[in-house]
mmCIF file of C-alpha atoms in Angstrom:
data_model
loop_
_atom_site.group_PDB
_atom_site.id
_atom_site.type_symbol
_atom_site.label_atom_id
_atom_site.label_comp_id
_atom_site.label_asym_id
_atom_site.label_seq_id
_atom_site.Cartn_x
_atom_site.Cartn_y
_atom_site.Cartn_z
ATOM 1 C CA MET A 3 38.419 28.883 27.376
ATOM 2 C CA PRO A 4 36.201 30.414 30.260
ATOM 3 C CA ALA A 5 35.022 27.238 32.440
ATOM 4 C CA ASP A 6 31.325 26.560 30.753
ATOM 5 C CA PRO A 7 29.212 26.894 34.316
ATOM 6 C CA ASN A 8 27.040 23.978 33.263
ATOM 7 C CA MET A 9 29.324 21.464 32.822
ATOM 8 C CA LYS A 10 29.041 19.031 35.511
ATOM 9 C CA ILE A 11 31.715 19.107 38.584
ATOM 10 C CA LEU A 12 32.624 15.773 41.198
ATOM 11 C CA VAL A 13 34.304 17.610 44.218
ATOM 12 C CA VAL A 14 35.713 14.756 46.340
ATOM 13 C CA ASP A 15 36.810 13.990 50.091
ATOM 14 C CA ASP A 16 35.676 11.893 53.036
ATOM 15 C CA MET A 17 34.324 14.693 55.340
ATOM 16 C CA SER A 18 31.242 15.857 54.098
ATOM 17 C CA THR A 19 32.190 19.694 55.936
ATOM 18 C CA MET A 20 34.891 19.155 53.317
ATOM 19 C CA ARG A 21 32.877 18.580 50.393
ATOM 20 C CA ARG A 22 29.987 21.077 51.024
ATOM 21 C CA ILE A 23 32.654 24.346 51.268
ATOM 22 C CA VAL A 24 33.767 23.767 47.892
ATOM 23 C CA LYS A 25 30.494 23.633 46.196
ATOM 24 C CA ASN A 26 29.005 26.387 48.119
ATOM 25 C CA ILE A 27 32.196 28.213 46.654
ATOM 26 C CA LEU A 28 31.473 26.717 43.765
ATOM 27 C CA LYS A 29 28.163 28.041 43.522
ATOM 28 C CA GLN A 30 28.771 31.249 44.693
ATOM 29 C CA LEU A 31 31.048 31.199 41.395
ATOM 30 C CA GLY A 32 28.669 29.802 39.344
ATOM 31 C CA PHE A 33 28.519 26.704 38.880
ATOM 32 C CA ASN A 34 25.289 24.348 39.081
ATOM 33 C CA ASN A 35 26.386 21.268 38.837
ATOM 34 C CA LEU A 36 27.998 19.980 41.488
ATOM 35 C CA GLU A 37 27.694 16.227 42.017
ATOM 36 C CA GLU A 38 30.181 14.496 44.908
ATOM 37 C CA ALA A 39 31.936 11.044 46.186
ATOM 38 C CA GLU A 40 33.215 10.338 49.071
ATOM 39 C CA ASN A 41 36.530 8.909 47.995
ATOM 40 C CA GLY A 42 38.928 8.261 44.413
ATOM 41 C CA GLN A 43 37.664 4.689 44.414
ATOM 42 C CA ASP A 44 33.502 6.313 44.889
ATOM 43 C CA ALA A 45 34.976 9.352 42.564
ATOM 44 C CA LEU A 46 36.065 6.570 39.940
ATOM 45 C CA THR A 47 33.010 5.031 40.215
ATOM 46 C CA LYS A 48 31.124 8.057 38.913
ATOM 47 C CA LEU A 49 33.128 9.473 36.541
ATOM 48 C CA HIS A 50 32.782 6.252 33.946
ATOM 49 C CA ALA A 51 29.065 6.414 34.436
ATOM 50 C CA ASP A 52 28.787 10.232 33.597
ATOM 51 C CA THR A 53 30.003 12.808 32.368
ATOM 52 C CA TYR A 54 32.668 15.106 34.506
ATOM 53 C CA GLY A 55 34.500 18.779 32.625
ATOM 54 C CA PHE A 56 37.028 18.913 35.944
ATOM 55 C CA VAL A 57 36.907 17.372 40.200
ATOM 56 C CA VAL A 58 37.939 18.328 42.860
ATOM 57 C CA SER A 59 39.640 15.848 45.213
ATOM 58 C CA ASP A 60 41.011 15.796 48.495
ATOM 59 C CA TRP A 61 44.384 14.347 48.853
ATOM 60 C CA ASN A 62 43.930 11.803 52.212
ATOM 61 C CA MET A 63 41.189 9.884 52.104
ATOM 62 C CA PRO A 64 40.481 5.845 53.077
ATOM 63 C CA VAL A 65 40.136 2.816 50.643
ATOM 64 C CA MET A 66 41.448 5.536 47.934
ATOM 65 C CA MET A 67 43.720 8.100 48.430
ATOM 66 C CA GLY A 68 43.620 11.353 46.188
ATOM 67 C CA ILE A 69 47.150 11.107 44.147
ATOM 68 C CA ASP A 70 46.549 6.732 43.168
ATOM 69 C CA MET A 71 42.746 8.477 41.820
ATOM 70 C CA LEU A 72 44.100 10.796 40.150
ATOM 71 C CA ARG A 73 46.776 8.430 38.255
ATOM 72 C CA ALA A 74 44.101 6.008 37.572
ATOM 73 C CA ILE A 75 41.869 9.334 35.510
ATOM 74 C CA ARG A 76 44.988 10.285 34.018
ATOM 75 C CA ALA A 77 46.156 6.738 32.912
ATOM 76 C CA ASP A 78 43.083 5.815 32.289
ATOM 77 C CA GLU A 79 41.068 6.963 27.579
ATOM 78 C CA LYS A 80 38.325 7.789 28.540
ATOM 79 C CA LEU A 81 39.193 9.844 31.414
ATOM 80 C CA LYS A 82 41.797 11.344 31.363
ATOM 81 C CA LYS A 83 41.811 14.598 30.058
ATOM 82 C CA ILE A 84 39.460 15.955 32.828
ATOM 83 C CA PRO A 85 40.996 18.844 34.279
ATOM 84 C CA VAL A 86 42.232 17.003 38.361
ATOM 85 C CA LEU A 87 42.578 20.375 41.078
ATOM 86 C CA MET A 88 43.772 19.018 43.905
ATOM 87 C CA VAL A 89 42.453 20.660 47.647
ATOM 88 C CA THR A 90 44.783 19.509 50.590
ATOM 89 C CA ALA A 91 46.832 20.198 53.849
ATOM 90 C CA GLU A 92 48.839 17.804 52.440
ATOM 91 C CA ALA A 93 51.894 20.848 52.402
ATOM 92 C CA GLN A 94 55.022 18.774 52.085
ATOM 93 C CA LYS A 95 56.942 20.330 48.197
ATOM 94 C CA GLU A 96 57.392 16.588 48.097
ATOM 95 C CA ASN A 97 53.583 16.008 48.335
ATOM 96 C CA LEU A 98 53.036 18.442 45.113
ATOM 97 C CA MET A 99 56.417 17.025 43.312
ATOM 98 C CA GLU A 100 54.220 13.981 43.237
ATOM 99 C CA ALA A 101 51.240 15.579 42.373
ATOM 100 C CA VAL A 102 53.039 17.087 39.266
ATOM 101 C CA GLN A 103 53.613 13.544 37.913
ATOM 102 C CA ALA A 104 50.509 12.811 38.360
ATOM 103 C CA GLY A 105 49.937 15.052 35.605
ATOM 104 C CA VAL A 106 47.593 17.180 38.340
ATOM 105 C CA SER A 107 45.888 20.624 37.190
ATOM 106 C CA ASN A 108 46.471 22.985 40.112
ATOM 107 C CA TYR A 109 47.178 22.495 44.127
ATOM 108 C CA VAL A 110 45.166 24.193 46.418
ATOM 109 C CA VAL A 111 46.004 24.173 50.020
ATOM 110 C CA LYS A 112 43.720 24.208 52.719
ATOM 111 C CA PRO A 113 42.605 26.996 54.344
ATOM 112 C CA PHE A 114 42.115 28.438 51.635
ATOM 113 C CA THR A 115 40.278 30.825 50.417
ATOM 114 C CA ALA A 116 37.517 31.012 47.877
ATOM 115 C CA GLU A 117 39.607 33.977 46.058
ATOM 116 C CA THR A 118 42.884 31.422 45.578
ATOM 117 C CA MET A 119 39.694 28.609 44.713
ATOM 118 C CA GLN A 120 38.717 30.808 42.170
ATOM 119 C CA ASP A 121 41.609 31.755 40.699
ATOM 120 C CA LYS A 122 43.195 28.258 40.859
ATOM 121 C CA ILE A 123 40.199 27.271 38.281
ATOM 122 C CA ASN A 124 40.326 29.939 36.570
ATOM 123 C CA LYS A 125 44.054 29.647 35.408
ATOM 124 C CA ILE A 126 42.622 25.467 34.499
ATOM 125 C CA PHE A 127 40.199 26.860 32.510
ATOM 126 C CA LYS A 128 42.474 29.818 31.166
ATOM 127 C CA MET B 29 101.112 -30.024 69.769
ATOM 128 C CA ALA B 30 100.542 -27.056 69.986
ATOM 129 C CA GLN B 31 98.168 -25.933 72.821
ATOM 130 C CA PRO B 32 94.627 -24.086 72.894
ATOM 131 C CA ARG B 33 94.668 -20.785 73.216
ATOM 132 C CA VAL B 34 93.658 -18.836 76.220
ATOM 133 C CA THR B 35 92.519 -15.359 76.632
ATOM 134 C CA PRO B 36 93.114 -13.313 79.337
ATOM 135 C CA LYS B 37 89.651 -13.453 80.769
ATOM 136 C CA ALA B 38 89.253 -16.803 81.153
ATOM 137 C CA GLN B 39 92.584 -16.896 81.762
ATOM 138 C CA GLU B 40 91.859 -15.321 84.084
ATOM 139 C CA ALA B 41 89.304 -17.057 85.968
ATOM 140 C CA LEU B 42 90.568 -20.614 86.018
ATOM 141 C CA ASP B 43 93.957 -17.993 87.270
ATOM 142 C CA GLU B 44 90.299 -17.079 90.509
ATOM 143 C CA ASP B 45 89.738 -20.759 90.583
ATOM 144 C CA GLU B 46 93.158 -22.109 90.952
ATOM 145 C CA GLN B 47 93.182 -19.921 93.867
ATOM 146 C CA THR B 48 89.780 -20.215 95.770
ATOM 147 C CA GLY B 49 90.018 -24.406 94.995
ATOM 148 C CA LYS B 50 87.088 -24.714 92.983
ATOM 149 C CA ALA B 51 86.496 -26.723 90.568
ATOM 150 C CA PRO B 52 84.785 -24.669 86.759
ATOM 151 C CA ASP B 53 82.055 -26.489 86.450
ATOM 152 C CA ALA B 54 81.162 -25.769 89.827
ATOM 153 C CA LYS B 55 82.270 -22.752 89.303
ATOM 154 C CA LEU B 56 80.213 -22.404 85.960
ATOM 155 C CA TYR B 57 76.595 -23.383 87.551
ATOM 156 C CA GLU B 58 77.129 -20.857 90.582
ATOM 157 C CA GLU B 59 77.056 -18.134 88.074
ATOM 158 C CA LEU B 60 74.166 -19.605 85.907
ATOM 159 C CA GLY B 61 72.609 -19.063 89.204
ATOM 160 C CA GLU B 62 72.998 -15.553 89.770
ATOM 161 C CA LEU B 63 71.744 -14.968 85.385
ATOM 162 C CA ALA B 64 69.313 -16.965 87.456
ATOM 163 C CA ARG B 65 68.128 -15.337 90.243
ATOM 164 C CA PHE B 66 68.742 -11.800 87.966
ATOM 165 C CA ILE B 67 66.592 -12.547 86.063
ATOM 166 C CA ASP B 68 63.386 -13.755 87.906
ATOM 167 C CA THR B 69 64.469 -9.454 89.989
ATOM 168 C CA THR B 70 64.034 -8.702 86.709
ATOM 169 C CA MET B 71 61.104 -10.199 85.957
ATOM 170 C CA LYS B 72 58.813 -9.467 89.352
ATOM 171 C CA THR B 73 60.605 -5.786 89.017
ATOM 172 C CA LEU B 74 58.641 -6.005 85.452
ATOM 173 C CA SER B 75 55.752 -7.818 86.684
ATOM 174 C CA GLU B 76 55.452 -5.452 88.971
ATOM 175 C CA PHE B 77 54.610 -2.035 86.215
ATOM 176 C CA SER B 78 51.887 -4.478 84.578
ATOM 177 C CA ALA B 79 49.429 -2.447 87.041
ATOM 178 C CA PRO B 80 50.280 -0.025 85.586
ATOM 179 C CA VAL B 81 50.107 -0.942 82.011
ATOM 180 C CA ASN B 82 46.816 -1.951 82.703
ATOM 181 C CA ALA B 83 45.169 1.160 84.410
ATOM 182 C CA SER B 84 47.081 2.213 80.966
ATOM 183 C CA THR B 85 45.719 0.215 78.243
ATOM 184 C CA GLU B 86 42.372 0.285 79.853
ATOM 185 C CA GLN B 87 41.755 3.609 78.894
ATOM 186 C CA LEU B 88 43.079 4.194 76.114
ATOM 187 C CA PRO B 89 39.891 3.038 74.660
ATOM 188 C CA GLN B 90 38.332 5.466 76.999
ATOM 189 C CA ALA B 91 41.020 8.736 75.301
ATOM 190 C CA GLN B 92 39.907 7.204 71.786
ATOM 191 C CA THR B 93 36.084 7.809 71.877
ATOM 192 C CA HIS B 94 36.986 11.100 73.344
ATOM 193 C CA LEU B 95 38.312 11.950 70.674
ATOM 194 C CA LEU B 96 35.771 10.742 68.027
ATOM 195 C CA ASN B 97 33.192 12.593 69.991
ATOM 196 C CA LEU B 98 35.465 15.932 69.340
ATOM 197 C CA LYS B 99 35.071 15.135 66.494
ATOM 198 C CA THR B 100 32.018 13.924 65.703
ATOM 199 C CA GLN B 101 30.787 17.858 67.671
ATOM 200 C CA THR B 102 32.549 19.384 65.448
ATOM 201 C CA GLU B 103 31.254 18.162 62.207
ATOM 202 C CA GLN B 104 27.535 17.967 63.917
ATOM 203 C CA GLY B 105 28.499 22.238 64.979
ATOM 204 C CA THR B 106 29.697 23.287 62.004
ATOM 205 C CA HIS B 107 27.326 21.162 59.705
ATOM 206 C CA ARG B 108 24.994 23.435 61.680
ATOM 207 C CA VAL B 109 26.570 26.671 61.012
ATOM 208 C CA MET B 110 27.357 25.783 57.492
ATOM 209 C CA LEU B 111 23.312 25.204 56.989
ATOM 210 C CA GLU B 112 22.623 29.067 57.976
ATOM 211 C CA VAL B 113 24.773 30.310 56.395
ATOM 212 C CA GLU B 114 22.815 28.377 53.046
ATOM 213 C CA ALA B 115 19.478 29.785 54.248
ATOM 214 C CA ILE B 116 21.223 33.219 54.217
ATOM 215 C CA GLN B 117 22.933 33.222 50.973
ATOM 216 C CA GLU B 118 19.322 31.846 50.024
ATOM 217 C CA ASN B 119 18.087 35.149 51.313
ATOM 218 C CA HIS B 120 20.286 37.136 49.691
ATOM 219 C CA VAL B 121 19.561 36.284 46.580
ATOM 220 C CA GLN B 122 15.859 36.618 47.216
ATOM 221 C CA ALA B 123 16.316 40.371 48.648
ATOM 222 C CA ASN B 124 18.586 41.030 45.369
ATOM 223 C CA LYS B 125 16.068 39.793 43.145
ATOM 224 C CA MET B 126 13.282 41.623 44.210
ATOM 225 C CA LEU B 127 15.258 45.119 44.716
ATOM 226 C CA LYS B 128 16.570 45.596 40.751
ATOM 227 C CA ASP B 129 12.716 44.495 40.681
ATOM 228 C CA ILE B 130 11.713 47.684 42.966
ATOM 229 C CA ALA B 131 15.129 49.851 41.875
ATOM 230 C CA GLN B 132 13.515 48.767 38.180
ATOM 231 C CA ALA B 133 9.668 49.919 39.128
ATOM 232 C CA LEU B 134 11.199 52.988 41.039
ATOM 233 C CA GLN B 135 13.167 54.935 37.475
ATOM 234 C CA HIS B 136 9.979 53.792 35.735
ATOM 235 C CA ALA B 137 8.133 55.630 38.046
ATOM 236 C CA SER B 138 9.630 58.712 38.336
ATOM 237 C CA VAL B 139 10.708 58.841 42.293
ATOM 238 C CA ASP B 140 13.553 61.123 43.653
ATOM 239 C CA PRO B 141 17.017 59.427 42.417
ATOM 240 C CA GLY B 142 18.462 59.777 46.177
ATOM 241 C CA LEU B 143 15.587 56.676 46.987
ATOM 242 C CA ILE B 144 17.732 54.817 43.492
ATOM 243 C CA GLN B 145 20.808 55.314 45.059
ATOM 244 C CA GLN B 146 20.256 54.346 48.171
ATOM 245 C CA MET B 147 18.787 50.719 46.782
ATOM 246 C CA HIS B 148 21.510 50.702 44.572
ATOM 247 C CA ALA B 149 22.863 50.575 48.093
ATOM 248 C CA LEU B 150 21.116 47.805 49.495
ATOM 249 C CA GLY B 151 22.389 45.851 47.123
ATOM 250 C CA GLN B 152 25.700 46.435 47.230
ATOM 251 C CA THR B 153 25.792 45.734 51.504
ATOM 252 C CA LEU B 154 23.929 42.945 50.873
ATOM 253 C CA GLY B 155 27.270 42.210 48.403
ATOM 254 C CA GLN B 156 29.080 43.202 50.301
ATOM 255 C CA ASN B 157 27.674 40.180 53.334
ATOM 256 C CA ASP B 158 27.505 37.980 50.732
ATOM 257 C CA LYS B 159 31.474 38.791 49.697
ATOM 258 C CA ARG B 160 31.800 37.499 53.882
ATOM 259 C CA LEU B 161 28.980 35.189 54.232
ATOM 260 C CA LEU B 162 31.635 33.324 51.866
ATOM 261 C CA ASP B 163 34.285 34.569 54.242
ATOM 262 C CA ILE B 164 32.832 32.027 56.900
ATOM 263 C CA MET B 165 32.315 29.178 55.035
ATOM 264 C CA THR B 166 36.162 28.689 54.465
ATOM 265 C CA ALA B 167 36.446 29.146 57.111
ATOM 266 C CA LEU B 168 34.578 26.166 58.811
ATOM 267 C CA SER B 169 38.133 23.820 56.954
ATOM 268 C CA PHE B 170 39.279 24.779 60.183
ATOM 269 C CA GLN B 171 36.927 21.159 61.223
ATOM 270 C CA ASP B 172 38.346 19.749 57.764
ATOM 271 C CA LEU B 173 41.950 19.958 60.030
ATOM 272 C CA VAL B 174 40.958 19.106 63.097
ATOM 273 C CA ALA B 175 39.252 16.199 62.347
ATOM 274 C CA GLN B 176 42.810 14.893 60.246
ATOM 275 C CA SER B 177 45.003 15.542 63.332
ATOM 276 C CA VAL B 178 42.009 14.000 65.575
ATOM 277 C CA ASN B 179 42.591 10.877 63.047
ATOM 278 C CA LYS B 180 46.641 10.414 63.150
ATOM 279 C CA LEU B 181 45.773 10.698 68.229
ATOM 280 C CA VAL B 182 43.873 7.620 67.735
ATOM 281 C CA THR B 183 45.600 5.640 65.196
ATOM 282 C CA ILE B 184 48.722 7.147 67.658
ATOM 283 C CA LEU B 185 47.064 5.800 70.162
ATOM 284 C CA ASP B 186 45.735 2.487 68.835
ATOM 285 C CA GLU B 187 49.501 1.569 68.103
ATOM 286 C CA VAL B 188 50.075 2.615 71.572
ATOM 287 C CA GLU B 189 47.414 0.607 72.672
ATOM 288 C CA HIS B 190 48.570 -2.035 70.344
ATOM 289 C CA ARG B 191 52.456 -1.751 72.355
ATOM 290 C CA LEU B 192 50.657 -2.413 76.233
ATOM 291 C CA LEU B 193 48.068 -5.124 75.405
ATOM 292 C CA GLN B 194 52.254 -6.997 74.482
ATOM 293 C CA LEU B 195 54.239 -6.170 77.133
ATOM 294 C CA VAL B 196 50.690 -7.457 78.877
ATOM 295 C CA VAL B 197 51.096 -10.451 77.018
ATOM 296 C CA VAL B 198 54.703 -10.724 77.755
ATOM 297 C CA PHE B 199 54.542 -10.762 81.781
ATOM 298 C CA GLY B 200 50.998 -11.819 82.479
ATOM 299 C CA PRO B 201 51.524 -15.455 82.082
ATOM 300 C CA TYR B 202 54.917 -15.181 84.144
ATOM 301 C CA GLN B 203 53.101 -12.604 87.276
ATOM 302 C CA LYS B 204 50.401 -15.247 87.340
ATOM 303 C CA GLN B 205 52.369 -18.584 86.732
ATOM 304 C CA ALA B 206 50.629 -19.433 84.370
ATOM 305 C CA ALA B 207 50.162 -23.604 83.468
ATOM 306 C CA LYS B 208 51.017 -23.566 79.266
ATOM 307 C CA THR B 209 48.179 -22.931 78.277
ATOM 308 C CA ASP B 210 47.691 -19.778 79.166
ATOM 309 C CA GLN B 211 50.955 -19.843 77.730
ATOM 310 C CA SER B 212 50.362 -21.531 73.886
ATOM 311 C CA LYS B 213 46.871 -18.427 74.573
ATOM 312 C CA ALA B 214 49.272 -16.065 75.247
ATOM 313 C CA SER B 215 51.531 -16.892 71.846
ATOM 314 C CA GLU B 216 48.456 -17.311 69.446
ATOM 315 C CA MET B 217 46.722 -13.653 70.892
ATOM 316 C CA LEU B 218 51.098 -12.081 70.295
ATOM 317 C CA LYS B 219 49.963 -12.799 67.014
ATOM 318 C CA GLN B 220 46.358 -11.907 66.162
ATOM 319 C CA LEU B 221 47.982 -9.021 67.942
ATOM 320 C CA GLU B 222 50.547 -8.263 65.406
ATOM 321 C CA ALA B 223 47.526 -9.176 62.290
ATOM 322 C CA THR B 224 45.527 -6.733 63.956
ATOM 323 C CA LYS B 225 48.661 -4.119 63.901
ATOM 324 C CA ASN B 226 48.457 -2.117 60.879
ATOM 325 C CA THR B 227 44.319 -2.155 61.714
ATOM 326 C CA SER B 228 41.677 -0.196 64.498
ATOM 327 C CA MET B 229 42.019 -3.448 66.716
ATOM 328 C CA ASP B 230 38.781 -5.002 67.838
ATOM 329 C CA GLN B 231 37.579 -4.034 71.118
ATOM 330 C CA ASP B 232 36.573 -7.613 72.375
ATOM 331 C CA LEU B 233 40.501 -9.016 71.751
ATOM 332 C CA ALA B 234 41.905 -6.306 73.481
ATOM 333 C CA ASP B 235 39.050 -7.231 76.019
ATOM 334 C CA GLU B 236 40.046 -10.223 76.236
ATOM 335 C CA ILE B 237 43.407 -10.093 76.561
ATOM 336 C CA LEU B 238 42.576 -8.514 79.827
ATOM 337 C CA LYS B 239 40.557 -10.687 80.885
ATOM 338 C CA GLN B 240 43.445 -13.138 80.033
ATOM 339 C CA PHE B 241 45.515 -11.699 82.141
ATOM 340 C CA GLY B 242 43.196 -10.725 85.715
ATOM 341 C CA PHE B 243 42.507 -7.900 84.121
ATOM 342 C CA ASN B 244 38.273 -6.251 84.649
#
């Protein structure tokens, strides 16, 4: 199923520059309904308050790490089916394995290109 | 009755005492005195390090501030570039819309097909520029990597500052020949240092420790 351009997407990153970059890329890819959160805890609050179709999250954040947020999403009956794309500088194999075991939908390593982001989104929603 | 076992080292000392004619207690007292003088010299030598340690400790918060300023400046600069990129992207959206409208109008007006082709070529050029603008946008993710490296450096400096302050606390009372009350205060400060080990240390605590040991 192709991605719905009107679905609400939550961009989670503690760095305002990265949130802006990811939102810009998603906008260029045709997605217009974009929201943002500063950490995993903030994201979980927003995910419970509204209906989201997709989450793009950083790994390394204060308050709650992306991997912990992912585990919380997968353990939550209401949220567990939301696709989660991890965008991270943590390129170590162990981190990737940890994310896969936690139920990540796909994984993008920084620095990345818009094409990589599009390719990963296409694979998630194919 | 069995004789107590004597180690070779102890036997050697007993033999030496016998030769010098000294009683074992006097010999032990003499050796303890030697040991006390050695510890005293060592402590004095270590206390000589307190000045450079203090200088380094005082400079570390400045280094942290410089690093955090660097992070803030790169963040502000990145946002500034992003603002411009987003403005150009928005202009391109408007320009593309206008180009399409003009191309359609020209088709209905039966103008030179070459002119319409030029309009299409212009649209393609704008599209290529859009791709470049997106590349500029994604290239700005360098700022996130810079920020992460800066954060790691700040954490390391924080840890180094903790360790240096521990040295100041441990050797400070000795150097200044502080009273017992100062020593108990040193213990309290060590506890506070330990409590802040995994968090950012309060600057007031660092200043207080340095002040207590005569560093301003």
